Amino acid sequence: MITGTAEPRRTPLYEAHKQLDAKIIDFGGWLMPVNYPPGIIDEHNATRNAVGVFDVSHMGEIHFRGPRATAAVQHLVTNDVSKLADGHALYAVACRTSGGIVDDLIVYRVAADHYMLVVNASNIDKDFQWFSQHVGSWCELDDASDETALISFQGPKAAAALQPLTSFDLTALKSFDFTTTAQVAGLPVWIARTGYTGEDGFEIFCRNTDARALWDALLAAAREIGGMPVGLGARDTLRLESRLSLYGNELTDDTTPFEAGLAWVVKFDAGNFIGKDALLHQHTGGVRRKLVGFVMLGRGVARHGYTIHQTDPAGVGGRLGSVTSGTLGPTIQKNIGLGYVAAECSAPGTRIYIDCRGKWVEAEIVKGPFYRRPRP
Amino acid sequence: MSSNYPNDLLYTEDHEWARVEGKVATVGITQFAVDQLGDVTQVDLPKEGEMLKLHEVFGSVESVKAVSDLFAPLSGRVVKVNTPLADSPESLNEEPYDDGWMVQIELANPDEVKKLMDVTAYQAFLKEQAD
């Protein structure tokens, strides 16, 4: 676990961020760029219109190796790992016996006896401990996070900008496909067509020692077509507009995938994964609270922790829940947010009130992502 | 980071500035504050006639990242509010000392002015904070 006294950690690209004059913050024990001189809105727009380059090397990579690797991964996650072919990935959650979410992650099947799980930076130690405790004797577990860098390359022009740097035919990679045999700028990498922005794009894994050269090559390619480096600030506005959950905000040890709107990653035929009984029970009995997206109708920005109410203070309705994330959506130009409310008040169209530091601001629950990228 | 601090202004440790002319002070936030906030998306200011008390919250600024309180650098009654700022909050990022001014207040206690920092003291304070 990360403690308050631990020295914040640096990714292999820390010096690159300093040289780019990034604003650096301590994010869950990691010194990370929150934004570069252009600022969050320009970085957000560059990702929506061209390409953004993100250092996400703080994320964790845990490898599962051995003949029982498939069974081990399946025991830990709610999605159906048996459906994966080599070179494909899927989004999943790992749950506690209670159904609470240990982490959300992506499972990459390298081979029948080799999987890589990419997990949240703040959960690496917790996950590795959890995985070891439950399947440590089933296969070899290897936390490669400290040796592995990860650069995300996201935006409508990502494929066009990346292709000249690699002889690998990127059209062969559909969404959630990956390759372990490519080179980018002459460096050995893994390329996955995954991301966290709502845009097309790639996540490129490399050895720490190659990270700077890869970053410089990707950044140069991005700049040529109007792209730029993007920090955690815009990463948050991008994922929120696309209504992607963030662990620690929407997802916690105390929320279940059904509450979080992640029923689509729970496959009860997938085997006896941890948390299955609790989730079956919740599937039958229903949930008491649900994660909803909302758009602010009045003037105000919802923030993590603000309370959500049924009516304004003049009314009689009580508290419905609280906000997990909120921001201005730079592309949609609306103040948006996510939060948990009582299930009976979670229907799209429902009017709610957010207590914005004593000022009650009306909002409306809406369905689906706030932003969807235009499809060709 | 910009080192844009006019020498005709007075400053606070909360990164507000005040331009004192007779009994009236124009108030805003400094380049340092603006750089810390990043892109400003909303500015909430008091109404004309409201009384501000030294160091107390008189409004707030929302940036993409977070919400921040505004603290009164001086006590007094609000005599003028920069209402256009509500419709163009980005001018706070562009011109924190010009179009980004927030309120004018009629000083209730002019002695408070002596407690504010001049530009040299403020820049020394910033340097101290950075070290």
Short mmCIF file of C-alpha atoms in Angstrom, two decimals:
data_model
loop_
_atom_site.label_atom_id
_atom_site.label_comp_id
_atom_site.label_asym_id
_atom_site.label_seq_id
_atom_site.Cartn_x
_atom_site.Cartn_y
_atom_site.Cartn_z
CA MET A 1 0.00 0.00 0.00
CA ILE A 2 1.07 3.54 -0.60
CA THR A 3 1.70 5.41 2.59
CA GLY A 4 1.91 9.11 3.27
CA THR A 5 5.58 8.88 4.12
CA ALA A 6 6.69 7.10 0.96
CA GLU A 7 8.70 9.12 -1.52
CA PRO A 8 6.55 9.78 -4.61
CA ARG A 9 7.57 7.61 -7.53
CA ARG A 10 8.64 8.74 -10.99
CA THR A 11 7.95 7.16 -14.35
CA PRO A 12 10.87 6.82 -16.80
CA LEU A 13 9.41 9.89 -18.56
CA TYR A 14 9.55 12.23 -15.57
CA GLU A 15 12.48 14.20 -17.00
CA ALA A 16 10.69 14.49 -20.34
CA HIS A 17 7.69 16.06 -18.58
CA LYS A 18 9.94 18.49 -16.72
CA GLN A 19 11.61 19.50 -19.98
CA LEU A 20 8.16 20.09 -21.48
CA ASP A 21 7.41 22.41 -18.54
CA ALA A 22 4.56 20.23 -17.29
CA LYS A 23 2.75 20.98 -14.09
CA ILE A 24 3.61 17.97 -11.94
CA ILE A 25 1.41 16.65 -9.13
CA ASP A 26 1.54 13.74 -6.73
CA PHE A 27 -1.14 11.41 -8.05
CA GLY A 28 -1.62 8.40 -5.79
CA GLY A 29 2.06 8.31 -4.93
CA TRP A 30 3.30 9.09 -8.45
CA LEU A 31 4.74 12.37 -9.72
CA MET A 32 2.70 12.82 -12.88
CA PRO A 33 2.02 15.64 -15.34
CA VAL A 34 -1.44 17.11 -14.75
CA ASN A 35 -1.06 19.39 -17.75
CA TYR A 36 1.52 20.95 -20.04
CA PRO A 37 1.71 24.68 -20.88
CA PRO A 38 -1.22 24.65 -23.37
CA GLY A 39 -3.55 23.59 -20.54
CA ILE A 40 -6.25 20.97 -20.03
CA ILE A 41 -8.76 22.32 -22.55
CA ASP A 42 -6.28 22.58 -25.44
CA GLU A 43 -4.93 19.12 -24.60
CA HIS A 44 -8.45 17.72 -24.49
CA ASN A 45 -9.30 19.27 -27.85
CA ALA A 46 -6.06 18.07 -29.44
CA THR A 47 -7.01 14.51 -28.46
CA ARG A 48 -10.54 14.87 -29.86
CA ASN A 49 -9.33 16.48 -33.10
CA ALA A 50 -5.88 15.05 -33.78
CA VAL A 51 -3.89 12.95 -31.32
CA GLY A 52 -2.83 13.15 -27.69
CA VAL A 53 0.26 11.47 -26.24
CA PHE A 54 -0.11 10.30 -22.63
CA ASP A 55 2.45 8.87 -20.24
CA VAL A 56 0.57 6.21 -18.31
CA SER A 57 3.63 4.28 -17.24
CA HIS A 58 2.38 4.40 -13.66
CA MET A 59 -0.19 1.75 -14.54
CA GLY A 60 0.51 -1.81 -13.51
CA GLU A 61 1.29 -4.84 -15.65
CA ILE A 62 0.89 -8.21 -13.96
CA HIS A 63 1.72 -11.34 -15.93
CA PHE A 64 0.15 -14.76 -15.36
CA ARG A 65 2.16 -17.64 -16.80
CA GLY A 66 1.69 -21.41 -16.78
CA PRO A 67 -0.67 -24.14 -17.94
CA ARG A 68 -3.35 -23.03 -15.46
CA ALA A 69 -3.10 -19.32 -16.30
CA THR A 70 -6.52 -19.21 -17.96
CA ALA A 71 -8.21 -20.80 -14.95
CA ALA A 72 -6.36 -18.45 -12.60
CA VAL A 73 -7.40 -15.30 -14.44
CA GLN A 74 -10.96 -16.58 -14.78
CA HIS A 75 -11.13 -17.21 -11.06
CA LEU A 76 -10.31 -13.55 -10.47
CA VAL A 77 -12.40 -11.66 -13.02
CA THR A 78 -16.11 -11.48 -13.84
CA ASN A 79 -15.86 -11.36 -17.62
CA ASP A 80 -15.52 -14.51 -19.74
CA VAL A 81 -11.82 -15.08 -20.31
CA SER A 82 -12.46 -18.35 -22.22
CA LYS A 83 -13.80 -16.26 -25.11
CA LEU A 84 -10.42 -14.60 -25.63
CA ALA A 85 -8.14 -15.66 -28.48
CA ASP A 86 -4.41 -14.95 -28.56
CA GLY A 87 -3.79 -11.28 -29.28
CA HIS A 88 -7.15 -10.14 -27.95
CA ALA A 89 -8.01 -8.23 -24.81
CA LEU A 90 -11.12 -7.57 -22.76
CA TYR A 91 -12.24 -5.18 -20.06
CA ALA A 92 -13.19 -6.77 -16.74
CA VAL A 93 -13.40 -6.24 -13.03
CA ALA A 94 -11.97 -8.32 -10.21
CA CYS A 95 -14.39 -8.61 -7.30
CA ARG A 96 -14.31 -9.48 -3.63
CA THR A 97 -16.53 -12.21 -2.25
CA SER A 98 -18.97 -9.40 -1.41
CA GLY A 99 -19.12 -8.36 -5.07
CA GLY A 100 -17.22 -5.13 -4.29
CA ILE A 101 -14.69 -4.21 -6.96
CA VAL A 102 -11.02 -4.84 -6.17
CA ASP A 103 -10.01 -3.21 -9.45
CA ASP A 104 -11.09 -2.67 -13.02
CA LEU A 105 -8.56 -3.90 -15.52
CA ILE A 106 -7.86 -5.14 -19.02
CA VAL A 107 -7.00 -8.80 -19.58
CA TYR A 108 -4.62 -9.39 -22.52
CA ARG A 109 -4.29 -12.96 -23.74
CA VAL A 110 -0.76 -13.38 -25.07
CA ALA A 111 -1.10 -17.17 -25.28
CA ALA A 112 -3.13 -19.90 -23.59
CA ASP A 113 -0.46 -20.02 -20.90
CA HIS A 114 0.33 -16.30 -20.70
CA TYR A 115 -1.93 -13.40 -19.80
CA MET A 116 -1.14 -9.81 -18.90
CA LEU A 117 -3.50 -7.85 -16.65
CA VAL A 118 -3.18 -4.08 -16.83
CA VAL A 119 -4.33 -2.58 -13.55
CA ASN A 120 -4.68 0.84 -11.96
CA ALA A 121 -1.50 2.43 -10.60
CA SER A 122 -2.95 3.02 -7.15
CA ASN A 123 -3.98 -0.64 -6.90
CA ILE A 124 -0.86 -2.46 -8.06
CA ASP A 125 0.22 -3.65 -4.62
CA LYS A 126 -3.34 -4.41 -3.49
CA ASP A 127 -4.06 -6.37 -6.69
CA PHE A 128 -0.84 -8.33 -6.63
CA GLN A 129 -1.50 -9.32 -3.05
CA TRP A 130 -5.11 -10.26 -3.87
CA PHE A 131 -4.10 -12.24 -6.95
CA SER A 132 -1.29 -14.03 -5.09
CA GLN A 133 -3.55 -14.89 -2.18
CA HIS A 134 -6.17 -16.49 -4.42
CA VAL A 135 -4.32 -18.00 -7.38
CA GLY A 136 -0.66 -17.69 -6.43
CA SER A 137 -0.32 -21.47 -6.35
CA TRP A 138 -2.10 -21.96 -9.70
CA CYS A 139 0.45 -20.24 -11.91
CA GLU A 140 3.42 -17.91 -11.90
CA LEU A 141 2.54 -14.30 -11.08
CA ASP A 142 4.97 -11.60 -12.16
CA ASP A 143 4.52 -7.92 -11.39
CA ALA A 144 6.36 -6.28 -14.29
CA SER A 145 5.07 -2.78 -13.51
CA ASP A 146 8.47 -1.42 -12.50
CA GLU A 147 10.15 -2.49 -15.73
CA THR A 148 7.31 -1.59 -18.08
CA ALA A 149 6.48 1.82 -19.51
CA LEU A 150 3.17 2.60 -21.21
CA ILE A 151 2.42 5.43 -23.62
CA SER A 152 -1.11 6.03 -24.80
CA PHE A 153 -1.59 7.51 -28.26
CA GLN A 154 -5.19 8.56 -28.69
CA GLY A 155 -7.27 10.46 -31.20
CA PRO A 156 -8.88 10.32 -34.64
CA LYS A 157 -5.47 10.73 -36.32
CA ALA A 158 -3.67 8.22 -34.07
CA ALA A 159 -3.46 5.45 -36.67
CA ALA A 160 -2.31 7.83 -39.43
CA ALA A 161 0.39 9.29 -37.18
CA LEU A 162 1.60 5.96 -35.81
CA GLN A 163 1.72 3.96 -39.06
CA PRO A 164 4.85 5.66 -40.49
CA LEU A 165 6.75 4.66 -37.33
CA THR A 166 6.09 0.94 -37.68
CA SER A 167 6.18 -1.75 -40.35
CA PHE A 168 3.34 -3.50 -38.54
CA ASP A 169 0.07 -3.06 -40.46
CA LEU A 170 -2.12 -1.25 -37.94
CA THR A 171 -5.30 -2.03 -39.88
CA ALA A 172 -4.79 -5.60 -38.62
CA LEU A 173 -5.55 -4.38 -35.10
CA LYS A 174 -9.25 -3.94 -34.42
CA SER A 175 -10.51 -2.53 -31.16
CA PHE A 176 -9.10 -4.53 -28.20
CA ASP A 177 -6.61 -6.43 -30.41
CA PHE A 178 -2.92 -6.29 -29.65
CA THR A 179 0.42 -7.44 -30.99
CA THR A 180 3.56 -8.46 -29.11
CA THR A 181 5.86 -8.57 -32.14
CA ALA A 182 5.89 -5.02 -33.49
CA GLN A 183 8.52 -2.31 -33.42
CA VAL A 184 7.86 1.42 -33.21
CA ALA A 185 10.72 3.73 -34.12
CA GLY A 186 12.94 0.64 -34.09
CA LEU A 187 12.05 -0.24 -30.49
CA PRO A 188 10.45 -3.52 -29.46
CA VAL A 189 6.94 -2.80 -28.21
CA TRP A 190 3.52 -4.27 -27.63
CA ILE A 191 0.78 -2.32 -29.36
CA ALA A 192 -2.84 -2.58 -28.22
CA ARG A 193 -5.81 -0.82 -29.79
CA THR A 194 -7.18 0.24 -26.43
CA GLY A 195 -7.55 3.50 -24.54
CA TYR A 196 -9.43 5.61 -22.05
CA THR A 197 -10.52 8.67 -23.99
CA GLY A 198 -13.48 7.59 -26.12
CA GLU A 199 -11.30 8.01 -29.21
CA ASP A 200 -9.64 5.52 -31.49
CA GLY A 201 -6.07 4.96 -30.39
CA PHE A 202 -3.30 2.75 -29.15
CA GLU A 203 -1.57 1.88 -25.94
CA ILE A 204 2.07 1.05 -26.50
CA PHE A 205 4.05 -0.91 -23.94
CA CYS A 206 7.83 -0.87 -23.87
CA ARG A 207 10.77 -1.47 -21.57
CA ASN A 208 11.56 1.41 -19.25
CA THR A 209 14.93 1.83 -20.94
CA ASP A 210 13.23 2.47 -24.29
CA ALA A 211 10.54 4.77 -22.94
CA ARG A 212 12.23 8.09 -23.65
CA ALA A 213 13.11 7.23 -27.24
CA LEU A 214 9.58 5.96 -27.85
CA TRP A 215 8.04 9.06 -26.24
CA ASP A 216 10.17 11.40 -28.34
CA ALA A 217 9.31 9.56 -31.56
CA LEU A 218 5.58 9.48 -30.79
CA LEU A 219 5.53 13.11 -29.73
CA ALA A 220 7.30 14.25 -32.90
CA ALA A 221 4.80 12.27 -35.01
CA ALA A 222 1.90 13.74 -33.05
CA ARG A 223 3.13 17.32 -33.34
CA GLU A 224 3.32 17.01 -37.12
CA ILE A 225 -0.44 16.58 -37.30
CA GLY A 226 -1.53 19.00 -34.59
CA GLY A 227 -1.17 16.66 -31.63
CA MET A 228 0.50 17.31 -28.28
CA PRO A 229 1.39 15.71 -24.95
CA VAL A 230 -1.61 15.34 -22.65
CA GLY A 231 -1.62 15.19 -18.86
CA LEU A 232 -3.85 13.58 -16.29
CA GLY A 233 -6.17 16.60 -16.21
CA ALA A 234 -7.39 16.13 -19.76
CA ARG A 235 -7.25 12.35 -19.36
CA ASP A 236 -9.95 12.87 -16.73
CA THR A 237 -12.16 15.20 -18.83
CA LEU A 238 -11.80 12.88 -21.83
CA ARG A 239 -12.78 9.74 -19.93
CA LEU A 240 -15.62 11.52 -18.15
CA GLU A 241 -17.18 12.85 -21.37
CA SER A 242 -17.06 9.28 -22.64
CA ARG A 243 -18.55 8.11 -19.36
CA LEU A 244 -15.73 5.76 -18.47
CA SER A 245 -15.44 4.99 -14.78
CA LEU A 246 -12.37 5.75 -12.69
CA TYR A 247 -11.28 3.48 -9.87
CA GLY A 248 -11.35 5.38 -6.58
CA ASN A 249 -14.24 7.54 -7.81
CA GLU A 250 -16.97 5.48 -9.46
CA LEU A 251 -15.48 2.11 -8.61
CA THR A 252 -14.36 1.09 -5.14
CA ASP A 253 -14.14 -1.94 -2.88
CA ASP A 254 -17.66 -1.02 -1.76
CA THR A 255 -19.34 -0.74 -5.16
CA THR A 256 -20.38 -3.69 -7.31
CA PRO A 257 -20.37 -3.96 -11.10
CA PHE A 258 -24.19 -3.97 -11.14
CA GLU A 259 -24.34 -0.73 -9.19
CA ALA A 260 -21.67 0.78 -11.44
CA GLY A 261 -23.50 -0.05 -14.68
CA LEU A 262 -20.96 -2.72 -15.57
CA ALA A 263 -23.42 -5.64 -15.86
CA TRP A 264 -21.99 -6.22 -19.34
CA VAL A 265 -18.68 -7.39 -17.85
CA VAL A 266 -20.34 -9.95 -15.56
CA LYS A 267 -20.73 -13.31 -17.29
CA PHE A 268 -22.26 -15.86 -14.93
CA ASP A 269 -21.47 -18.76 -17.34
CA ALA A 270 -17.79 -17.87 -17.15
CA GLY A 271 -16.99 -20.16 -14.22
CA ASN A 272 -16.71 -19.81 -10.49
CA PHE A 273 -15.09 -16.41 -10.20
CA ILE A 274 -14.74 -14.72 -6.82
CA GLY A 275 -17.86 -12.73 -5.93
CA LYS A 276 -20.18 -14.75 -8.16
CA ASP A 277 -22.65 -15.69 -5.40
CA ALA A 278 -23.02 -12.13 -4.15
CA LEU A 279 -23.41 -10.85 -7.68
CA LEU A 280 -26.00 -13.54 -8.55
CA HIS A 281 -27.93 -12.49 -5.48
CA GLN A 282 -27.78 -8.84 -6.54
CA HIS A 283 -28.69 -9.77 -10.11
CA THR A 284 -31.88 -11.42 -8.87
CA GLY A 285 -32.76 -9.04 -6.08
CA GLY A 286 -31.74 -5.83 -7.80
CA VAL A 287 -29.49 -3.03 -6.60
CA ARG A 288 -30.36 -0.29 -4.15
CA ARG A 289 -28.23 2.38 -5.81
CA LYS A 290 -27.05 2.99 -9.31
CA LEU A 291 -24.36 5.02 -11.00
CA VAL A 292 -25.94 7.70 -13.20
CA GLY A 293 -24.65 10.38 -15.53
CA PHE A 294 -26.10 13.85 -15.22
CA VAL A 295 -25.95 17.20 -16.98
CA MET A 296 -26.11 20.38 -14.89
CA LEU A 297 -29.08 22.54 -15.87
CA GLY A 298 -28.24 25.41 -13.53
CA ARG A 299 -24.98 27.26 -13.11
CA GLY A 300 -22.57 25.09 -11.18
CA VAL A 301 -19.91 22.40 -11.43
CA ALA A 302 -20.45 19.14 -9.57
CA ARG A 303 -17.38 17.77 -7.80
CA HIS A 304 -16.46 14.48 -6.15
CA GLY A 305 -18.24 14.18 -2.80
CA TYR A 306 -21.03 16.73 -3.34
CA THR A 307 -24.40 15.36 -2.20
CA ILE A 308 -27.30 14.63 -4.56
CA HIS A 309 -30.87 15.38 -3.50
CA GLN A 310 -34.36 14.62 -4.73
CA THR A 311 -35.70 18.18 -4.58
CA ASP A 312 -34.40 21.63 -3.75
CA PRO A 313 -34.31 22.65 -0.06
CA ALA A 314 -37.90 23.96 -0.28
CA GLY A 315 -39.09 20.45 -1.17
CA VAL A 316 -39.43 17.47 1.08
CA GLY A 317 -37.32 14.94 -0.79
CA GLY A 318 -34.29 13.51 0.90
CA ARG A 319 -30.74 12.78 -0.03
CA LEU A 320 -30.31 10.42 -2.96
CA GLY A 321 -26.58 9.88 -2.99
CA SER A 322 -23.36 11.65 -3.93
CA VAL A 323 -21.27 12.77 -6.86
CA THR A 324 -18.26 10.62 -7.81
CA SER A 325 -16.83 12.81 -10.60
CA GLY A 326 -17.74 16.12 -12.23
CA THR A 327 -16.26 18.63 -14.62
CA LEU A 328 -16.89 20.88 -17.56
CA GLY A 329 -16.96 18.71 -20.67
CA PRO A 330 -14.77 20.76 -23.02
CA THR A 331 -16.09 19.12 -26.20
CA ILE A 332 -19.77 19.11 -25.32
CA GLN A 333 -19.53 22.45 -23.47
CA LYS A 334 -21.73 21.29 -20.62
CA ASN A 335 -21.09 20.71 -16.95
CA ILE A 336 -21.42 16.97 -16.46
CA GLY A 337 -20.96 14.42 -13.74
CA LEU A 338 -21.38 10.90 -12.48
CA GLY A 339 -22.79 9.85 -9.14
CA TYR A 340 -24.64 7.21 -7.21
CA VAL A 341 -28.36 7.69 -6.53
CA ALA A 342 -31.10 5.52 -5.06
CA ALA A 343 -32.12 3.02 -7.76
CA GLU A 344 -35.76 4.15 -7.79
CA CYS A 345 -34.65 7.66 -8.78
CA SER A 346 -32.11 6.69 -11.42
CA ALA A 347 -34.22 6.82 -14.60
CA PRO A 348 -32.99 9.08 -17.43
CA GLY A 349 -34.93 12.34 -17.41
CA THR A 350 -35.14 12.47 -13.61
CA ARG A 351 -34.41 15.92 -12.18
CA ILE A 352 -32.01 15.98 -9.26
CA TYR A 353 -30.28 18.67 -7.21
CA ILE A 354 -26.58 18.86 -6.49
CA ASP A 355 -25.45 20.68 -3.37
CA CYS A 356 -22.59 22.74 -4.83
CA ARG A 357 -21.03 24.03 -1.61
CA GLY A 358 -24.34 25.27 -0.23
CA LYS A 359 -25.84 26.28 -3.55
CA TRP A 360 -28.40 23.80 -4.86
CA VAL A 361 -28.12 23.37 -8.60
CA GLU A 362 -30.60 21.44 -10.71
CA ALA A 363 -29.37 18.63 -12.94
CA GLU A 364 -30.92 16.00 -15.17
CA ILE A 365 -30.05 12.33 -15.30
CA VAL A 366 -29.11 11.30 -18.84
CA LYS A 367 -28.52 8.00 -20.56
CA GLY A 368 -25.26 6.82 -22.11
CA PRO A 369 -22.00 8.65 -22.83
CA PHE A 370 -22.05 12.46 -22.88
CA TYR A 371 -19.84 12.33 -25.97
CA ARG A 372 -19.58 9.72 -28.73
CA ARG A 373 -16.94 10.00 -31.38
CA PRO A 374 -18.24 10.37 -34.93
CA ARG A 375 -18.02 7.02 -36.71
CA PRO A 376 -16.67 6.98 -40.25
CA MET B 1 5.48 30.10 -15.59
CA SER B 2 4.95 33.79 -16.16
CA SER B 3 6.43 36.37 -13.83
CA ASN B 4 3.79 38.94 -14.62
CA TYR B 5 3.30 41.07 -11.49
CA PRO B 6 2.57 44.79 -12.00
CA ASN B 7 4.40 47.02 -9.53
CA ASP B 8 1.45 49.34 -8.92
CA LEU B 9 -0.56 46.58 -7.24
CA LEU B 10 -0.65 45.21 -3.71
CA TYR B 11 -0.78 41.49 -2.99
CA THR B 12 -1.93 38.90 -0.43
CA GLU B 13 -0.66 35.48 0.57
CA ASP B 14 -3.88 34.06 -0.90
CA HIS B 15 -2.72 35.38 -4.30
CA GLU B 16 -5.23 38.19 -4.63
CA TRP B 17 -4.20 41.61 -5.90
CA ALA B 18 -5.64 45.03 -5.07
CA ARG B 19 -5.27 48.31 -6.91
CA VAL B 20 -5.97 50.97 -4.28
CA GLU B 21 -7.09 54.37 -5.57
CA GLY B 22 -8.24 56.66 -2.76
CA LYS B 23 -10.95 54.84 -0.80
CA VAL B 24 -11.69 52.36 -3.56
CA ALA B 25 -9.82 49.14 -4.30
CA THR B 26 -10.12 47.01 -7.43
CA VAL B 27 -9.56 43.34 -6.65
CA GLY B 28 -8.58 40.28 -8.64
CA ILE B 29 -6.31 37.22 -8.51
CA THR B 30 -2.68 37.06 -9.54
CA GLN B 31 -0.91 35.41 -12.43
CA PHE B 32 0.38 32.81 -9.98
CA ALA B 33 -3.19 31.96 -8.92
CA VAL B 34 -4.30 31.77 -12.53
CA ASP B 35 -1.39 29.50 -13.44
CA GLN B 36 -2.26 27.22 -10.54
CA LEU B 37 -5.93 27.06 -11.52
CA GLY B 38 -5.43 26.34 -15.18
CA ASP B 39 -8.36 26.88 -17.55
CA VAL B 40 -11.04 28.86 -15.71
CA THR B 41 -14.60 27.85 -16.59
CA GLN B 42 -16.76 29.76 -14.13
CA VAL B 43 -16.42 32.77 -11.83
CA ASP B 44 -18.89 33.44 -9.02
CA LEU B 45 -18.78 36.93 -7.56
CA PRO B 46 -20.78 38.81 -4.89
CA LYS B 47 -23.46 41.36 -5.73
CA GLU B 48 -23.14 45.12 -5.54
CA GLY B 49 -23.78 46.38 -2.04
CA GLU B 50 -22.53 43.25 -0.28
CA MET B 51 -20.04 43.74 2.55
CA LEU B 52 -16.74 41.90 2.32
CA LYS B 53 -14.77 41.07 5.42
CA LEU B 54 -11.00 40.79 5.41
CA HIS B 55 -9.81 37.20 4.65
CA GLU B 56 -13.37 35.90 4.30
CA VAL B 57 -14.66 34.09 1.23
CA PHE B 58 -16.32 36.45 -1.24
CA GLY B 59 -16.66 34.21 -4.27
CA SER B 60 -15.21 31.24 -6.09
CA VAL B 61 -13.49 30.26 -9.29
CA GLU B 62 -14.10 26.94 -11.05
CA SER B 63 -11.35 25.64 -13.27
CA VAL B 64 -11.46 22.40 -15.22
CA LYS B 65 -9.60 20.80 -12.33
CA ALA B 66 -11.21 22.14 -9.18
CA VAL B 67 -13.06 24.88 -7.37
CA SER B 68 -11.17 27.53 -5.41
CA ASP B 69 -12.40 30.16 -2.97
CA LEU B 70 -11.70 33.86 -3.30
CA PHE B 71 -10.62 35.62 -0.11
CA ALA B 72 -11.21 39.31 0.46
CA PRO B 73 -7.87 41.16 0.57
CA LEU B 74 -9.57 44.13 2.24
CA SER B 75 -12.86 44.85 4.03
CA GLY B 76 -15.51 47.01 2.43
CA ARG B 77 -18.71 47.33 0.47
CA VAL B 78 -18.85 46.09 -3.11
CA VAL B 79 -19.51 49.12 -5.34
CA LYS B 80 -18.90 47.53 -8.72
CA VAL B 81 -18.81 43.95 -10.05
CA ASN B 82 -17.16 42.79 -13.25
CA THR B 83 -20.31 41.07 -14.51
CA PRO B 84 -18.95 40.37 -18.04
CA LEU B 85 -16.47 37.99 -16.39
CA ALA B 86 -19.31 35.52 -15.79
CA ASP B 87 -19.79 35.19 -19.56
CA SER B 88 -16.11 35.15 -20.48
CA PRO B 89 -14.29 33.43 -17.59
CA GLU B 90 -11.38 32.68 -19.93
CA SER B 91 -10.41 36.37 -19.78
CA LEU B 92 -9.20 35.62 -16.26
CA ASN B 93 -6.56 33.33 -17.80
CA GLU B 94 -5.69 35.86 -20.49
CA GLU B 95 -5.71 39.14 -18.56
CA PRO B 96 -5.84 38.62 -14.78
CA TYR B 97 -5.05 42.30 -14.12
CA ASP B 98 -7.21 43.88 -16.83
CA ASP B 99 -10.40 42.25 -18.07
CA GLY B 100 -10.00 39.70 -15.27
CA TRP B 101 -10.65 42.16 -12.43
CA MET B 102 -13.44 40.96 -10.14
CA VAL B 103 -14.89 43.61 -7.83
CA GLN B 104 -14.35 47.15 -6.66
CA ILE B 105 -14.82 47.76 -2.99
CA GLU B 106 -15.18 50.92 -0.95
CA LEU B 107 -12.73 50.41 1.89
CA ALA B 108 -14.24 50.08 5.36
CA ASN B 109 -10.88 50.04 7.07
CA PRO B 110 -8.14 51.75 5.00
CA ASP B 111 -5.51 50.73 7.58
CA GLU B 112 -5.75 47.19 6.23
CA VAL B 113 -3.92 48.38 3.12
CA LYS B 114 -0.69 48.57 5.12
CA LYS B 115 -0.80 44.80 5.72
CA LEU B 116 -0.70 44.00 2.01
CA MET B 117 2.55 43.14 0.24
CA ASP B 118 4.12 45.25 -2.46
CA VAL B 119 5.38 43.54 -5.61
CA THR B 120 8.87 42.93 -4.19
CA ALA B 121 7.50 41.31 -1.04
CA TYR B 122 5.02 39.24 -3.03
CA GLN B 123 7.65 37.92 -5.41
CA ALA B 124 9.86 37.06 -2.44
CA PHE B 125 6.87 35.27 -0.91
CA LEU B 126 6.34 33.29 -4.13
CA LYS B 127 9.98 32.32 -4.23
CA GLU B 128 9.84 31.20 -0.62
CA GLN B 129 6.76 29.09 -1.40
CA ALA B 130 8.47 27.46 -4.34
CA ASP B 131 11.58 26.47 -2.34
#
